[in-house]
Coordinates of C-alpha atoms in Angstrom, one line a residue:
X23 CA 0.6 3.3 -0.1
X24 CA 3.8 2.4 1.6
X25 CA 3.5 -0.2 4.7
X26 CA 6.1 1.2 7.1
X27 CA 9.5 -1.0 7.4
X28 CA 10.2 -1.6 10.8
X29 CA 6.7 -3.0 11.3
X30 CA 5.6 -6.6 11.6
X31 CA 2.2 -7.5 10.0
X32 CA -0.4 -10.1 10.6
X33 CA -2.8 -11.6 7.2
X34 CA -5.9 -10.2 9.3
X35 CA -4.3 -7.0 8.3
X36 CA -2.9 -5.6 12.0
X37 CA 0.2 -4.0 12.5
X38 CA 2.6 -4.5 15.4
X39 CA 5.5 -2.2 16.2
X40 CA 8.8 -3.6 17.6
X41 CA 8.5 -4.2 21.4
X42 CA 9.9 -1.8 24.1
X43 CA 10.5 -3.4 27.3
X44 CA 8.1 -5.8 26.6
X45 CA 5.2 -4.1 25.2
X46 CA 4.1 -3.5 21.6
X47 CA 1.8 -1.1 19.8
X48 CA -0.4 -2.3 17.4
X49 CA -3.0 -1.3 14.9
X50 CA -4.6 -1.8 11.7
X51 CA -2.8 -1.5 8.2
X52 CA -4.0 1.2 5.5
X53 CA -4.9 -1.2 3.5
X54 CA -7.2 -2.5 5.8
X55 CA -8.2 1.2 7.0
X56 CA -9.0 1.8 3.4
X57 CA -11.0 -1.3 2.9
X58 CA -13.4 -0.4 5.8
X59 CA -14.2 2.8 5.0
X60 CA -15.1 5.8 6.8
X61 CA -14.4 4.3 10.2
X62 CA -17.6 5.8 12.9
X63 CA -17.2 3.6 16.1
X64 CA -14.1 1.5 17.5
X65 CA -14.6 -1.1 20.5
X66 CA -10.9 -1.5 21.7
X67 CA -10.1 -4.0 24.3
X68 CA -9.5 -2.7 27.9
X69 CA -6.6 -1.8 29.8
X70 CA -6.1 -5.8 32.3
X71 CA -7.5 -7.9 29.0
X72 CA -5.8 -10.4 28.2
X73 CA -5.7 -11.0 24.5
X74 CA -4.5 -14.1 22.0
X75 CA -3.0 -14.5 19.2
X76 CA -5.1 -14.8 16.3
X77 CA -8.4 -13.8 18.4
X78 CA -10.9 -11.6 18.3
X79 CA -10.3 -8.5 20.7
X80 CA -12.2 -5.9 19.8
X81 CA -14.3 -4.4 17.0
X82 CA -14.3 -1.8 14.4
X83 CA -17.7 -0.1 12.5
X84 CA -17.5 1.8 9.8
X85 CA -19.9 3.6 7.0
X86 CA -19.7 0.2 5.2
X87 CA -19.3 -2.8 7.8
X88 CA -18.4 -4.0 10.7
X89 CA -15.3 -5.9 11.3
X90 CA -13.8 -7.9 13.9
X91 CA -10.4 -6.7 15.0
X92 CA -7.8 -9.5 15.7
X93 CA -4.6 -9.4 18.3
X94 CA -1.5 -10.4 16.4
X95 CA -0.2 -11.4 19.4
X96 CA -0.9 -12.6 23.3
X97 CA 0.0 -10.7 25.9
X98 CA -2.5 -7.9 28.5
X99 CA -3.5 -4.5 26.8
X100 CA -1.5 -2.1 28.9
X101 CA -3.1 0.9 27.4
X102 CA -6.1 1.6 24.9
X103 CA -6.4 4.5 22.2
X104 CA -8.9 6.7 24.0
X105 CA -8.4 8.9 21.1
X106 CA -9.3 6.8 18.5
X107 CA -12.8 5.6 21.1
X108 CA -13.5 9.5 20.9
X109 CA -12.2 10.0 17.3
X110 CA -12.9 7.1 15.3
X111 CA -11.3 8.5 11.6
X112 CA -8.2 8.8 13.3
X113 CA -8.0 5.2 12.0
X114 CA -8.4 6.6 8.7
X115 CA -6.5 9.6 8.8
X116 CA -3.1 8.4 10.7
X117 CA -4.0 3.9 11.0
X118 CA 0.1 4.0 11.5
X119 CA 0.4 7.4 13.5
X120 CA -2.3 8.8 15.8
X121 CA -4.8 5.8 14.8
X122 CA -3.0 2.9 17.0
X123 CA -4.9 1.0 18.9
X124 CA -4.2 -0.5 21.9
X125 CA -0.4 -1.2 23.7
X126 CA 0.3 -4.9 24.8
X127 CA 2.5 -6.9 27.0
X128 CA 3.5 -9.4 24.8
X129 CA 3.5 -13.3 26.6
X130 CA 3.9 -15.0 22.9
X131 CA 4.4 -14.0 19.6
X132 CA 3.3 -16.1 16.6
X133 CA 6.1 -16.9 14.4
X134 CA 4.3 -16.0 10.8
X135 CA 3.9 -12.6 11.2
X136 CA 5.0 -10.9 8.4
X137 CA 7.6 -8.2 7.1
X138 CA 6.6 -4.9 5.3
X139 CA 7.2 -6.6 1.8
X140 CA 5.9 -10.2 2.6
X141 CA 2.5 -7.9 3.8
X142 CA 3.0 -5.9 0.6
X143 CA 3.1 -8.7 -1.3
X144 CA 0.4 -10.4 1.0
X145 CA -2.3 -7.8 0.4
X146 CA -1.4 -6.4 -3.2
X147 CA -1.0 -2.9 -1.6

């Protein structure tokens, strides 16, 4: 498994892509989609939330468990996956491709977020 190199990561295991005029992608790492399992139901936070750093935001449910999902950074959601609401393995099949998901508007960003190796190294993946 390769953990893409342009990507920031957080130790709750969320990616975050580099910011375009303001606003970042984000979602969760292989590793962690892996971990999970067969992923059945995603609770994404809405388009007007406001989400922190190191929070939870949302919430992801899978064959084995349920787990919290956390924003690597603060900022408003700007846009949510719908895909991924309708087509929850999508986190599975694609977490760094079609299984984003949500878009924020980054107010702060948390200076230990991690590169591709530090994560690598991190997470043993």
């Amino acid at each position: 498994m390769s953990n893409p190199q342009q990507l920031r990561y957080s130790k709750e295991h969320e990616w975050l892509s580099p910011a375009e005029d303001g606003v970042a992608t984000i979602g969760i790492t292989e590793h962690a989609a892996n971990a999970l399992g067969d992923v059945v139901f995603a609770q994404l936070p809405e388009v007007g939330d406001t989400v922190t750093a190191g929070e939870t935001c949302g919430e992801l449910e899978s064959t084995k468990s349920v787990s919290d999902l956390y924003s690597p950074v603060t900022g408003e959601v700007v846009e949510s996956n719908q895909d991924v609401v309708e087509d929850p393995s999508l986190v599975n099949s694609a977490p760094f491709e079609g299984g984003w998901l949500f878009k924020v508007r980054i107010t702060e960003e948390p200076k230990d977020l991690l590169s591709a190796d530090e994560y690598t190294e991190f997470s043993g993946s």
